Short mmCIF file of C-alpha atoms in Angstrom, two decimals:
data_model
loop_
_atom_site.label_atom_id
_atom_site.label_comp_id
_atom_site.label_asym_id
_atom_site.label_seq_id
_atom_site.Cartn_x
_atom_site.Cartn_y
_atom_site.Cartn_z
CA MET A 1 0.00 0.00 0.00
CA PHE A 2 2.82 2.34 0.82
CA ARG A 3 4.42 1.55 -2.51
CA GLN A 4 1.21 2.47 -4.29
CA VAL A 5 0.86 5.68 -2.34
CA ALA A 6 4.45 6.58 -3.01
CA HIS A 7 4.01 5.87 -6.71
CA ARG A 8 0.89 7.99 -6.87
CA LEU A 9 2.58 10.83 -5.03
CA LEU A 10 5.52 10.64 -7.40
CA THR A 11 3.37 10.73 -10.53
CA ARG A 12 1.23 13.51 -9.11
CA SER A 13 4.22 15.67 -8.33
CA THR A 14 5.74 15.08 -11.75
CA THR A 15 2.51 15.91 -13.56
CA ASN A 16 2.04 19.03 -11.47
CA HIS A 17 5.49 20.24 -12.23
CA SER A 18 5.72 18.95 -15.75
CA ALA A 19 5.20 22.37 -17.24
CA CYS A 20 7.81 23.92 -14.97
CA ALA A 21 10.19 21.00 -15.40
CA ALA A 22 9.91 21.11 -19.15
CA ALA A 23 10.75 24.76 -19.11
CA THR A 24 13.80 24.35 -16.90
CA ILE A 25 15.32 21.12 -18.17
CA LEU A 26 18.94 21.06 -17.17
CA ARG A 27 20.59 20.92 -20.53
CA PRO A 28 24.15 22.03 -20.88
CA TYR A 29 24.31 25.10 -23.05
CA SER A 30 27.23 27.34 -23.54
CA THR A 31 25.26 30.54 -23.04
CA ASP A 32 24.25 29.85 -19.44
CA VAL A 33 23.34 32.58 -16.98
CA SER A 34 26.08 32.42 -14.40
CA THR A 35 25.83 35.02 -11.67
CA ASP A 36 29.56 35.06 -11.59
CA ALA A 37 32.07 37.85 -11.27
CA SER A 38 32.12 40.63 -8.73
CA SER A 39 29.06 42.27 -7.26
CA GLY A 40 29.17 44.75 -10.09
CA ASP A 41 30.47 48.23 -10.43
CA SER A 42 30.91 49.57 -6.89
CA ALA A 43 30.61 53.23 -7.89
CA PHE A 44 27.28 52.47 -9.51
CA VAL A 45 26.04 50.57 -6.47
CA GLU A 46 27.08 53.49 -4.23
CA ALA A 47 25.27 56.04 -6.35
CA TRP A 48 22.23 53.79 -6.45
CA LYS A 49 22.08 53.38 -2.70
CA LYS A 50 22.05 57.14 -2.24
CA VAL A 51 19.11 57.63 -4.55
CA ALA A 52 17.03 54.51 -3.96
CA PRO A 53 18.12 52.77 -0.77
CA ASN A 54 15.08 50.51 -0.58
CA ILE A 55 15.39 49.01 -4.03
CA ASP A 56 18.10 46.52 -4.92
CA PRO A 57 20.41 47.86 -7.61
CA PRO A 58 19.91 46.26 -11.02
CA LYS A 59 22.44 43.78 -12.29
CA THR A 60 24.81 44.71 -15.05
CA PRO A 61 26.01 42.51 -17.93
CA ILE A 62 29.46 41.99 -16.48
CA GLN A 63 27.95 40.01 -13.64
CA PHE A 64 26.58 37.48 -16.08
CA MET A 65 29.77 36.87 -17.94
CA GLU A 66 32.66 34.62 -17.15
CA PRO A 67 35.76 36.76 -16.87
CA ARG A 68 38.22 36.35 -19.69
CA PRO A 69 41.62 34.92 -18.86
CA PRO A 70 44.49 37.42 -18.69
CA THR A 71 47.18 37.63 -21.35
CA PRO A 72 49.48 34.65 -20.94
CA SER A 73 53.22 35.25 -20.82
CA THR A 74 54.03 32.60 -23.43
CA LEU A 75 52.42 32.30 -26.82
CA PRO A 76 49.42 29.95 -26.62
CA SER A 77 49.29 27.17 -29.16
CA LYS A 78 45.64 27.46 -30.01
CA LEU A 79 43.27 30.27 -30.79
CA THR A 80 40.02 30.31 -28.80
CA VAL A 81 37.19 31.36 -31.06
CA ASN A 82 33.67 32.50 -30.16
CA PHE A 83 31.61 32.74 -33.31
CA VAL A 84 28.18 34.15 -32.45
CA LEU A 85 25.05 34.94 -34.42
CA PRO A 86 21.86 36.51 -33.16
CA TYR A 87 20.06 33.20 -33.12
CA ALA A 88 22.83 30.83 -32.08
CA ALA A 89 26.33 30.60 -30.75
CA GLU A 90 27.92 28.74 -33.63
CA LEU A 91 31.28 28.20 -31.97
CA SER A 92 31.81 28.78 -28.30
CA LYS A 93 35.33 28.67 -26.91
CA ALA A 94 36.44 26.41 -29.73
CA GLU A 95 40.18 25.82 -29.82
CA VAL A 96 41.38 26.14 -33.38
CA ASP A 97 44.60 26.75 -35.24
CA MET A 98 43.54 29.59 -37.51
CA VAL A 99 40.54 31.55 -38.76
CA ILE A 100 40.36 33.59 -41.94
CA VAL A 101 37.83 36.43 -41.78
CA PRO A 102 36.64 38.65 -44.63
CA ALA A 103 37.54 42.09 -43.30
CA THR A 104 36.63 45.17 -45.32
CA THR A 105 40.33 45.52 -46.11
CA GLY A 106 40.55 41.97 -47.46
CA GLN A 107 40.83 38.46 -46.13
CA MET A 108 42.55 38.48 -42.77
CA GLY A 109 44.10 35.46 -41.14
CA ILE A 110 44.08 35.24 -37.37
CA LEU A 111 46.58 32.99 -35.61
CA PRO A 112 47.32 32.60 -31.90
CA GLY A 113 49.28 35.60 -30.72
CA HIS A 114 47.74 37.99 -33.25
CA VAL A 115 47.90 41.66 -32.22
CA PRO A 116 44.67 42.94 -30.65
CA THR A 117 42.42 44.07 -33.48
CA ILE A 118 38.94 45.37 -34.11
CA ALA A 119 38.00 44.44 -37.66
CA GLU A 120 34.87 45.37 -39.53
CA LEU A 121 33.70 42.54 -41.76
CA LYS A 122 32.11 42.59 -45.19
CA PRO A 123 30.01 39.82 -46.75
CA GLY A 124 32.37 36.98 -47.58
CA LEU A 125 33.88 33.69 -46.71
CA LEU A 126 34.89 32.75 -43.18
CA SER A 127 36.97 29.64 -42.74
CA VAL A 128 37.91 27.93 -39.51
CA HIS A 129 40.99 25.72 -39.66
CA GLU A 130 41.41 23.01 -37.05
CA GLY A 131 44.16 20.55 -37.88
CA ASN A 132 43.20 19.32 -41.32
CA ASP A 133 39.56 20.27 -40.87
CA VAL A 134 38.32 23.36 -42.61
CA LYS A 135 34.82 24.66 -41.97
CA LYS A 136 33.63 27.33 -44.35
CA TYR A 137 30.76 29.74 -43.77
CA PHE A 138 29.45 32.59 -45.83
CA ILE A 139 28.78 35.48 -43.46
CA SER A 140 26.94 38.70 -43.93
CA SER A 141 28.74 41.57 -42.35
CA GLY A 142 29.72 41.89 -38.72
CA PHE A 143 32.69 42.51 -36.52
CA ALA A 144 35.70 40.55 -35.37
CA PHE A 145 37.63 41.29 -32.19
CA VAL A 146 40.99 39.74 -31.46
CA HIS A 147 42.17 40.11 -27.90
CA SER A 148 45.67 39.89 -26.55
CA ASN A 149 44.97 36.63 -24.76
CA SER A 150 44.41 34.83 -28.10
CA TYR A 151 40.66 35.01 -27.86
CA ALA A 152 38.83 35.87 -31.05
CA ASP A 153 35.20 37.00 -31.07
CA ILE A 154 33.48 36.93 -34.44
CA LEU A 155 30.01 38.42 -34.57
CA ALA A 156 27.94 38.12 -37.72
CA VAL A 157 24.32 38.73 -38.50
CA GLU A 158 23.92 35.64 -40.69
CA ALA A 159 26.19 32.71 -41.42
CA ILE A 160 25.52 29.81 -43.75
CA PRO A 161 27.68 26.78 -44.41
CA LEU A 162 28.71 26.90 -48.05
CA ASP A 163 27.03 23.68 -49.09
CA ARG A 164 23.60 25.15 -48.34
CA ILE A 165 23.90 27.88 -50.98
CA ASP A 166 22.30 27.39 -54.37
CA PRO A 167 24.57 28.65 -57.19
CA ALA A 168 21.69 29.15 -59.62
CA GLN A 169 19.93 31.49 -57.22
CA VAL A 170 23.16 33.40 -56.71
CA GLN A 171 23.53 34.00 -60.45
CA LYS A 172 19.93 35.04 -60.76
CA GLY A 173 20.26 37.45 -57.86
CA LEU A 174 23.46 38.90 -59.25
CA SER A 175 21.94 39.65 -62.65
CA GLU A 176 18.82 41.06 -61.02
CA PHE A 177 20.72 43.46 -58.82
CA THR A 178 23.09 44.52 -61.60
CA GLN A 179 20.03 45.42 -63.62
CA LYS A 180 18.57 47.35 -60.70
CA LEU A 181 21.82 49.19 -60.22
CA ASN A 182 21.82 50.30 -63.82
CA SER A 183 18.26 51.49 -63.68
CA ALA A 184 18.47 53.07 -60.21
CA SER A 185 17.55 56.73 -59.97
CA THR A 186 17.79 57.91 -56.39
CA ASP A 187 20.84 57.59 -54.17
CA LEU A 188 19.01 55.26 -51.81
CA ASP A 189 18.04 52.92 -54.65
CA LYS A 190 21.58 53.00 -55.96
CA ALA A 191 23.00 52.18 -52.54
CA GLU A 192 20.57 49.30 -52.04
CA ALA A 193 21.29 47.87 -55.49
CA GLN A 194 25.03 48.25 -54.87
CA ILE A 195 24.73 46.29 -51.64
CA GLY A 196 22.86 43.54 -53.48
CA VAL A 197 25.52 43.39 -56.17
CA ASP A 198 28.30 43.26 -53.58
CA VAL A 199 26.72 40.46 -51.62
CA HIS A 200 25.94 38.36 -54.65
CA SER A 201 29.38 38.75 -56.19
CA ALA A 202 30.92 37.84 -52.84
CA LEU A 203 28.68 34.76 -52.76
CA ASN A 204 29.78 33.94 -56.28
CA SER A 205 33.46 34.17 -55.51
CA ALA A 206 32.98 32.23 -52.28
CA LEU A 207 31.32 29.40 -54.15
CA THR A 208 33.92 29.28 -56.87
CA GLY A 209 37.03 30.23 -54.88
CA MET B 1 -46.30 26.37 22.07
CA ALA B 2 -42.77 25.29 22.46
CA MET B 3 -42.99 24.01 18.92
CA ALA B 4 -44.38 27.31 17.70
CA ALA B 5 -41.60 29.15 19.41
CA LEU B 6 -39.14 26.73 17.89
CA ARG B 7 -40.69 27.30 14.49
CA LYS B 8 -40.31 31.05 14.78
CA GLU B 9 -36.79 30.62 15.95
CA GLY B 10 -36.40 27.79 13.49
CA ARG B 11 -34.58 29.97 11.06
CA ARG B 12 -32.16 31.10 13.68
CA PHE B 13 -31.58 27.78 15.41
CA ALA B 14 -31.31 25.59 12.35
CA PRO B 15 -27.65 26.33 11.83
CA LEU B 16 -27.05 25.65 15.51
CA VAL B 17 -28.60 22.26 15.09
CA SER B 18 -26.66 21.38 11.98
CA SER B 19 -23.13 22.41 12.91
CA PRO B 20 -22.17 23.81 16.26
CA ASN B 21 -18.83 25.32 15.31
CA PRO B 22 -18.64 28.11 12.73
CA ILE B 23 -21.79 29.89 13.78
CA ASN B 24 -20.68 33.37 12.93
CA ALA B 25 -19.66 32.48 9.43
CA ILE B 26 -22.97 30.84 8.75
CA ARG B 27 -24.95 33.72 10.15
CA SER B 28 -23.12 36.19 7.97
CA THR B 29 -23.68 34.14 4.84
CA LEU B 30 -27.25 33.31 5.68
CA ALA B 31 -28.30 36.85 6.51
CA PRO B 32 -28.10 38.18 2.93
CA THR B 33 -29.91 35.15 1.55
CA GLU B 34 -32.80 35.68 3.92
CA GLU B 35 -33.05 39.32 3.00
CA GLN B 36 -33.05 38.47 -0.64
CA VAL B 37 -35.67 35.81 -0.30
CA GLY B 38 -37.90 38.06 1.78
CA LEU B 39 -40.19 37.41 4.68
CA GLY B 40 -42.63 34.58 4.59
CA VAL B 41 -40.53 32.25 2.49
CA ARG B 42 -38.95 29.63 4.66
CA SER B 43 -36.49 27.82 2.43
CA ILE B 44 -33.03 29.26 2.35
CA SER B 45 -31.76 29.68 -1.15
CA THR B 46 -28.46 28.22 -2.22
CA GLN B 47 -28.67 30.12 -5.46
CA VAL B 48 -26.34 32.93 -4.51
CA VAL B 49 -23.59 30.61 -3.35
CA ARG B 50 -24.04 28.49 -6.44
CA ASN B 51 -23.66 31.51 -8.69
CA ARG B 52 -20.50 32.53 -6.93
CA MET B 53 -19.12 29.03 -7.25
CA LYS B 54 -19.85 28.97 -10.96
CA SER B 55 -18.08 32.24 -11.58
CA VAL B 56 -15.07 31.26 -9.49
CA ARG B 57 -14.85 27.96 -11.32
CA ASN B 58 -14.87 29.75 -14.66
CA ILE B 59 -12.15 32.09 -13.54
CA GLN B 60 -10.09 29.14 -12.40
CA LYS B 61 -10.44 27.49 -15.80
CA ILE B 62 -9.42 30.68 -17.58
CA THR B 63 -6.35 31.25 -15.45
CA LYS B 64 -5.30 27.62 -15.81
CA ALA B 65 -5.57 27.94 -19.58
CA MET B 66 -3.58 31.17 -19.55
CA LYS B 67 -0.90 29.45 -17.53
CA MET B 68 -0.61 26.63 -20.06
CA VAL B 69 -0.45 29.09 -22.94
CA ALA B 70 2.25 31.08 -21.18
CA ALA B 71 4.19 27.90 -20.45
CA SER B 72 4.21 26.87 -24.11
CA LYS B 73 5.16 30.36 -25.28
CA LEU B 74 7.92 30.43 -22.68
CA ARG B 75 9.40 27.18 -23.92
CA ALA B 76 9.56 28.52 -27.45
CA ILE B 77 11.11 31.85 -26.62
CA GLN B 78 13.47 30.59 -23.92
CA VAL B 79 15.52 28.67 -26.45
CA ARG B 80 15.95 31.77 -28.59
CA ALA B 81 16.82 34.00 -25.64
CA GLU B 82 19.48 31.60 -24.46
CA ASN B 83 20.96 31.31 -27.93
CA SER B 84 21.20 35.07 -28.19
CA ARG B 85 23.15 35.38 -24.97
CA GLY B 86 26.46 34.94 -26.72
CA LEU B 87 25.80 38.07 -28.74
CA TRP B 88 26.50 40.78 -26.17
CA GLN B 89 29.41 39.06 -24.44
CA PRO B 90 32.12 40.05 -26.93
CA PHE B 91 31.18 43.72 -26.53
CA THR B 92 31.44 43.57 -22.76
CA ALA B 93 34.72 41.71 -23.11
CA LEU B 94 36.05 44.45 -25.37
CA LEU B 95 34.58 47.61 -23.92
CA GLY B 96 33.88 46.60 -20.34
CA ASP B 97 30.79 47.53 -18.40
CA THR B 98 30.45 51.11 -17.27
CA PRO B 99 27.10 51.78 -15.64
CA SER B 100 28.57 54.55 -13.50
CA VAL B 101 29.79 56.59 -16.45
CA ASN B 102 29.19 60.29 -16.14
CA VAL B 103 27.79 61.85 -19.30
CA LYS B 104 25.69 64.80 -20.30
CA LYS B 105 22.99 63.18 -22.41
CA ASN B 106 21.58 60.02 -20.93
CA VAL B 107 18.81 58.06 -22.56
CA ILE B 108 17.04 55.32 -20.62
CA VAL B 109 15.48 52.65 -22.81
CA THR B 110 12.81 50.91 -20.76
CA ILE B 111 11.61 47.58 -22.10
CA SER B 112 8.21 46.45 -20.87
CA SER B 113 5.40 44.21 -22.03
CA ASP B 114 2.30 45.10 -23.99
CA LYS B 115 -0.10 42.80 -22.20
CA GLY B 116 -0.84 42.72 -18.52
CA LEU B 117 -1.45 39.98 -15.97
CA CYS B 118 2.25 39.29 -15.83
CA GLY B 119 3.10 39.92 -12.20
CA GLY B 120 5.35 42.75 -11.12
CA ILE B 121 8.00 42.84 -13.83
CA ASN B 122 6.79 46.02 -15.50
CA SER B 123 6.57 47.88 -12.21
CA THR B 124 10.10 46.73 -11.40
CA SER B 125 11.44 48.00 -14.71
CA VAL B 126 9.73 51.35 -14.25
CA LYS B 127 11.02 51.69 -10.68
CA ILE B 128 14.57 50.98 -11.83
CA SER B 129 14.22 53.44 -14.71
CA ARG B 130 12.99 56.16 -12.39
CA ALA B 131 15.88 55.58 -9.99
CA LEU B 132 18.37 55.67 -12.87
CA HIS B 133 16.77 58.92 -13.99
CA LYS B 134 17.30 60.35 -10.52
CA ILE B 135 20.92 59.26 -10.41
CA ASN B 136 21.71 60.71 -13.79
CA SER B 137 19.85 63.98 -13.84
CA GLY B 138 21.84 66.79 -12.38
CA PRO B 139 22.38 70.49 -13.03
CA ASP B 140 24.27 69.97 -16.28
CA THR B 141 23.09 66.55 -17.36
CA GLN B 142 19.84 65.58 -18.94
CA CYS B 143 18.04 62.29 -18.96
CA LYS B 144 15.38 61.16 -21.42
CA TYR B 145 13.24 58.04 -21.77
CA VAL B 146 12.56 55.78 -24.71
CA VAL B 147 9.74 53.42 -23.81
CA LEU B 148 9.04 50.08 -25.47
CA GLY B 149 5.74 48.45 -24.52
CA GLU B 150 2.30 49.60 -23.44
CA LYS B 151 2.61 48.88 -19.75
CA GLY B 152 5.78 50.88 -19.31
CA LYS B 153 4.29 53.73 -21.29
CA ALA B 154 1.18 53.79 -19.10
CA GLN B 155 3.25 54.06 -15.95
CA LEU B 156 5.88 56.50 -17.14
CA ILE B 157 3.55 58.84 -18.95
CA ARG B 158 1.88 59.77 -15.66
CA ASP B 159 4.76 61.70 -14.17
CA SER B 160 7.54 61.89 -16.74
CA LYS B 161 5.58 62.83 -19.84
CA LYS B 162 7.90 65.61 -20.91
CA ASP B 163 10.99 63.43 -20.62
CA ILE B 164 9.77 60.72 -22.97
CA GLU B 165 11.35 60.98 -26.38
CA LEU B 166 10.03 57.95 -28.18
CA ILE B 167 7.37 55.34 -27.53
CA MET B 168 7.16 52.02 -29.36
CA THR B 169 4.44 49.45 -28.77
CA GLU B 170 3.25 46.16 -30.26
CA LEU B 171 6.68 44.69 -30.66
CA GLN B 172 5.59 41.10 -30.28
CA LYS B 173 2.81 41.23 -32.82
CA ASN B 174 5.20 39.86 -35.41
CA PHE B 175 7.70 37.22 -34.53
CA LEU B 176 10.65 38.85 -32.81
CA ASN B 177 13.71 38.68 -34.99
CA TYR B 178 16.97 40.49 -35.40
CA THR B 179 15.86 42.47 -38.45
CA GLN B 180 12.95 44.00 -36.60
CA VAL B 181 15.07 44.89 -33.61
CA SER B 182 17.78 46.43 -35.74
CA VAL B 183 15.19 48.61 -37.49
CA LEU B 184 13.98 49.67 -34.05
CA ALA B 185 17.53 50.37 -32.91
CA ASP B 186 18.11 52.37 -36.07
CA ASP B 187 15.02 54.43 -35.32
CA ILE B 188 16.23 55.21 -31.83
CA LEU B 189 19.74 56.03 -32.95
CA LYS B 190 18.49 58.39 -35.63
CA ASN B 191 15.95 60.27 -33.58
CA VAL B 192 17.51 60.50 -30.17
CA GLU B 193 20.72 62.26 -29.26
CA PHE B 194 22.66 60.36 -26.70
CA ASP B 195 25.98 60.05 -25.00
CA ALA B 196 25.02 56.92 -23.12
CA LEU B 197 22.10 54.57 -23.61
CA ARG B 198 20.95 52.65 -20.57
CA ILE B 199 18.74 49.70 -21.42
CA VAL B 200 16.56 48.47 -18.55
CA PHE B 201 15.03 45.02 -18.83
CA ASN B 202 14.32 41.87 -16.83
CA LYS B 203 16.82 39.13 -17.39
CA PHE B 204 15.42 35.65 -17.35
CA GLN B 205 17.20 33.50 -14.81
CA SER B 206 14.57 30.83 -14.22
CA VAL B 207 10.82 30.38 -14.39
CA VAL B 208 10.39 31.93 -10.97
CA SER B 209 13.24 34.43 -10.90
CA PHE B 210 13.77 37.50 -13.07
CA LEU B 211 16.67 39.85 -12.44
CA PRO B 212 16.28 43.52 -13.32
CA THR B 213 19.33 44.44 -15.35
CA THR B 214 20.71 47.53 -16.94
CA ALA B 215 23.09 47.43 -19.88
CA THR B 216 25.02 50.53 -20.92
CA VAL B 217 25.97 51.41 -24.50
CA LEU B 218 28.20 54.43 -25.00
CA SER B 219 28.39 56.66 -28.02
CA PRO B 220 31.71 56.57 -29.91
CA GLU B 221 32.84 59.96 -28.62
CA ILE B 222 32.39 58.86 -25.02
CA VAL B 223 34.20 55.60 -25.77
CA GLU B 224 37.16 57.64 -27.00
CA ARG B 225 36.99 59.89 -23.98
CA GLU B 226 36.88 56.98 -21.54
CA SER B 227 39.66 55.11 -23.29
CA GLU B 228 41.87 58.16 -23.05
CA ALA B 229 41.03 58.57 -19.39
CA GLY B 230 42.09 55.01 -18.68
CA GLY B 231 40.10 52.74 -16.45
CA LYS B 232 38.02 49.94 -17.85
CA ILE B 233 38.20 50.77 -21.53
CA GLY B 234 41.78 51.89 -21.05
CA ASP B 235 43.44 49.49 -23.41
CA LEU B 236 41.18 50.21 -26.37
CA ASP B 237 44.05 52.11 -27.93
CA SER B 238 46.15 48.99 -28.10
CA TYR B 239 43.66 47.54 -30.58
CA GLU B 240 44.44 47.91 -34.25
CA ILE B 241 41.51 49.04 -36.32
CA GLU B 242 40.96 47.23 -39.60
CA GLY B 243 38.53 48.55 -42.10
CA GLY B 244 36.80 51.80 -42.68
CA GLU B 245 38.51 55.03 -43.46
CA THR B 246 38.99 56.39 -39.99
CA LYS B 247 38.96 54.99 -36.49
CA SER B 248 35.91 57.05 -35.58
CA GLU B 249 33.91 55.59 -38.44
CA VAL B 250 34.62 52.06 -37.28
CA LEU B 251 33.82 53.01 -33.69
CA GLN B 252 30.54 54.50 -34.87
CA ASN B 253 29.61 51.28 -36.63
CA LEU B 254 30.71 49.36 -33.58
CA ALA B 255 28.49 51.39 -31.26
CA GLU B 256 25.48 50.96 -33.52
CA PHE B 257 26.07 47.24 -33.87
CA GLN B 258 26.52 46.93 -30.13
CA PHE B 259 23.25 48.71 -29.50
CA SER B 260 21.27 46.49 -31.84
CA CYS B 261 22.84 43.31 -30.42
CA VAL B 262 22.25 44.31 -26.81
CA MET B 263 18.68 45.38 -27.66
CA PHE B 264 17.99 42.07 -29.35
CA ASN B 265 19.08 40.10 -26.33
CA ALA B 266 17.26 42.47 -23.96
CA VAL B 267 13.98 42.24 -25.85
CA LEU B 268 14.11 38.45 -25.94
CA GLU B 269 15.01 38.18 -22.25
CA ASN B 270 12.21 40.53 -21.32
CA ALA B 271 9.71 38.56 -23.38
CA CYS B 272 10.88 35.38 -21.61
CA SER B 273 10.51 37.03 -18.21
CA GLU B 274 7.05 38.24 -19.17
CA GLN B 275 5.88 34.73 -20.01
CA GLY B 276 7.46 33.28 -16.90
CA ALA B 277 5.91 35.93 -14.68
CA ARG B 278 2.56 35.40 -16.32
CA MET B 279 2.86 31.67 -15.71
CA SER B 280 3.48 32.10 -12.01
CA ALA B 281 0.84 34.83 -11.65
CA MET B 282 -1.78 32.68 -13.31
CA ASP B 283 -0.68 29.68 -11.29
CA SER B 284 -1.13 31.47 -7.97
CA SER B 285 -4.41 32.90 -9.26
CA SER B 286 -5.82 29.46 -10.07
CA ARG B 287 -4.63 28.19 -6.74
CA ASN B 288 -6.43 31.06 -5.01
CA ALA B 289 -9.53 30.32 -7.01
CA GLY B 290 -9.27 26.69 -5.92
CA ASP B 291 -9.07 27.71 -2.27
CA MET B 292 -12.01 30.03 -2.68
CA LEU B 293 -13.96 27.26 -4.33
CA ASP B 294 -13.25 24.93 -1.39
CA ARG B 295 -14.51 27.50 1.09
CA LEU B 296 -17.58 28.20 -1.01
CA THR B 297 -18.31 24.49 -1.28
CA LEU B 298 -18.30 24.20 2.48
CA THR B 299 -20.61 27.20 2.76
CA TYR B 300 -22.86 25.74 0.11
CA ASN B 301 -23.11 22.43 1.93
CA ARG B 302 -23.90 24.12 5.19
CA THR B 303 -26.55 26.26 3.55
CA ARG B 304 -28.06 23.24 1.91
CA GLN B 305 -28.09 21.26 5.14
CA ALA B 306 -29.56 24.21 6.98
CA SER B 307 -32.43 24.49 4.55
CA ILE B 308 -33.09 20.75 4.76
CA THR B 309 -33.08 20.95 8.54
CA THR B 310 -35.49 23.86 8.43
CA GLU B 311 -37.85 21.93 6.20
CA LEU B 312 -37.66 18.96 8.50
CA ILE B 313 -38.35 21.06 11.56
CA GLU B 314 -41.35 22.64 9.93
CA ILE B 315 -42.76 19.33 8.87
CA ILE B 316 -42.18 17.77 12.24
CA SER B 317 -43.58 20.69 14.13
CA GLY B 318 -46.52 20.83 11.76
CA ALA B 319 -47.12 17.13 12.27
CA SER B 320 -46.84 17.34 16.02
CA ALA B 321 -49.15 20.38 16.05
CA LEU B 322 -51.74 18.29 14.22
CA GLU B 323 -51.41 15.43 16.66
CA GLY B 324 -51.44 17.18 19.92
#
C-alpha cells in the first residue's frame, strides 16, 4: 500500500510540475546565466544606494559573464574562437589553429598571438581551420575582435555553411541586382542595389574560390 | 407552544442544530440570503452561493488555460533568448561595463510588455528606470526616456511625460527577430541624441526568478573619452583598427552594432521574463480560485443542510401540532 501511495505521489508531483520542469530542463548550453564575477560596479552601487536605498540595484552585464583569462606570458598554441550569431552561438570557446575572416580591407588570417584588433567585416567567406579540418561559412557583415589573450570573437548577423547555398539562385540574384543598379535613380536605390551586387558577387566568388 | 416558538426561531436555530462550530460564518452568509428571499418564504436559497461558485470555477479554468499558454510560449522563446546570450558578451569583453559613467545626455530605454497579468516585472522596470533617472539627472546633465511596450508607457507617462522621447508598442505582434530589432535600434539612434544609452530590462534567470538588469551602450565619442582617461576601456588604444577610413567611423559602426545586439538580447530576455511571470501569476491565481472554491463548497453544503433541517423542523412541528 505504501508503494502504491508513493508511486501515486511521485506521478502527481511530476505531472504538477511537468510544465515547470519542461521549461527548466537542465541541458548544458554554452550561453548559461552564471551570476559570476564581482558584485558589479561599486561606484554604480554606491550612487544607487544614495538615490534609492530601498530598491536593490539592477544587475549589469558583467555580472553574467565569465571573466576572460588574462594575457598569458608565453604564446598559446591554439586560438580560442567564439563565433556568435543573433540566433545561435555557432562556436563557443572552440580551440582552433587559424581563422580567416573577410575584413573590409581583405581576407585576414588570425593565428594565436595575433595583435589585438577590431575588424569590420564585409560579406564573404569565413573559414575555420582546425588541424586538417576546414569549416567554411558565408557570413553577412559583422565585426571581429581579437584580444591579446588569443581570444577571437566573431560576430555576424547571418552565417551559412557553403554547401547550403544554391549557385543558380546566386547567379539570378546577381543579374537582377546589376540590372537594378543600372536602372536606379535615387541615391538610396543605388545604394541598395550596390549592396545587393556586392553580396551576390561575394557569394559567387565564395562558391567558386 | 414550544414548537411554535421553535418554528419562529427555526430559522435562527437551524444552523445551531446542523453544525455547532462556525456559527458566525454561517450567520453572515445566511443573513443576505434571507433578505433576498424576503419574509414569509422559509427555504433558504443556495442560489447565490451556487452563482458565486460557478463564476469562481470559470475564472479558475481561464487562469489555468492562460498558464498553459504562457508555459508553451515560454518554452519557445526561452531557447531563442538563451541562444542570443552569446551576442552581447564580446562587446562587454572588449569595452567593459560602465554603468557609473558620467555623461551629459543620458537616454534610458525601458523595455516592458504590452499585455498585462504578468506579475510585477513592469513595475520593477519602471522603478529601476525612475531611480536611474534620478541618479543621472543633475544640473548639467539631462536624462530622457525611450519606452518600449504599453505597460511601461502607461506608468511612465503619468509623471515623466515631458521626458519621454520615443514610444514604441506592439513589438511582439510579429515574430521577434533580429531584423525587426535592428530597425527599431536604427530608429532610436536616428531620432535621439545620446551620450550613453541605458537599457533596462528583466533578465530571465529561471521560471520563478527575473533579475532587473541595466546594460550601458556608450556613443563613440564617449568611448574615446573613456579610453583616453584610462580605467576599464583603457586598453582600447592597443587595438588595431581594420577597415573603414577612420577609427571614428569604425567606432561609430561598432556602437550601432553593439546597441542592436544588446537590444535584441534584452527584448528576448524581457519577453521570456514576461511569459514566466505570467505563468506564475496565473498559477497562484488558479490556486487562489481553488481555495475560494473549497470554502464556497463548504458554505454551500452548510446552507443546503440548513435548509433541509429547516424543512424537517417545519414538517415535524406541523405534524406534532396536528397530533397534539
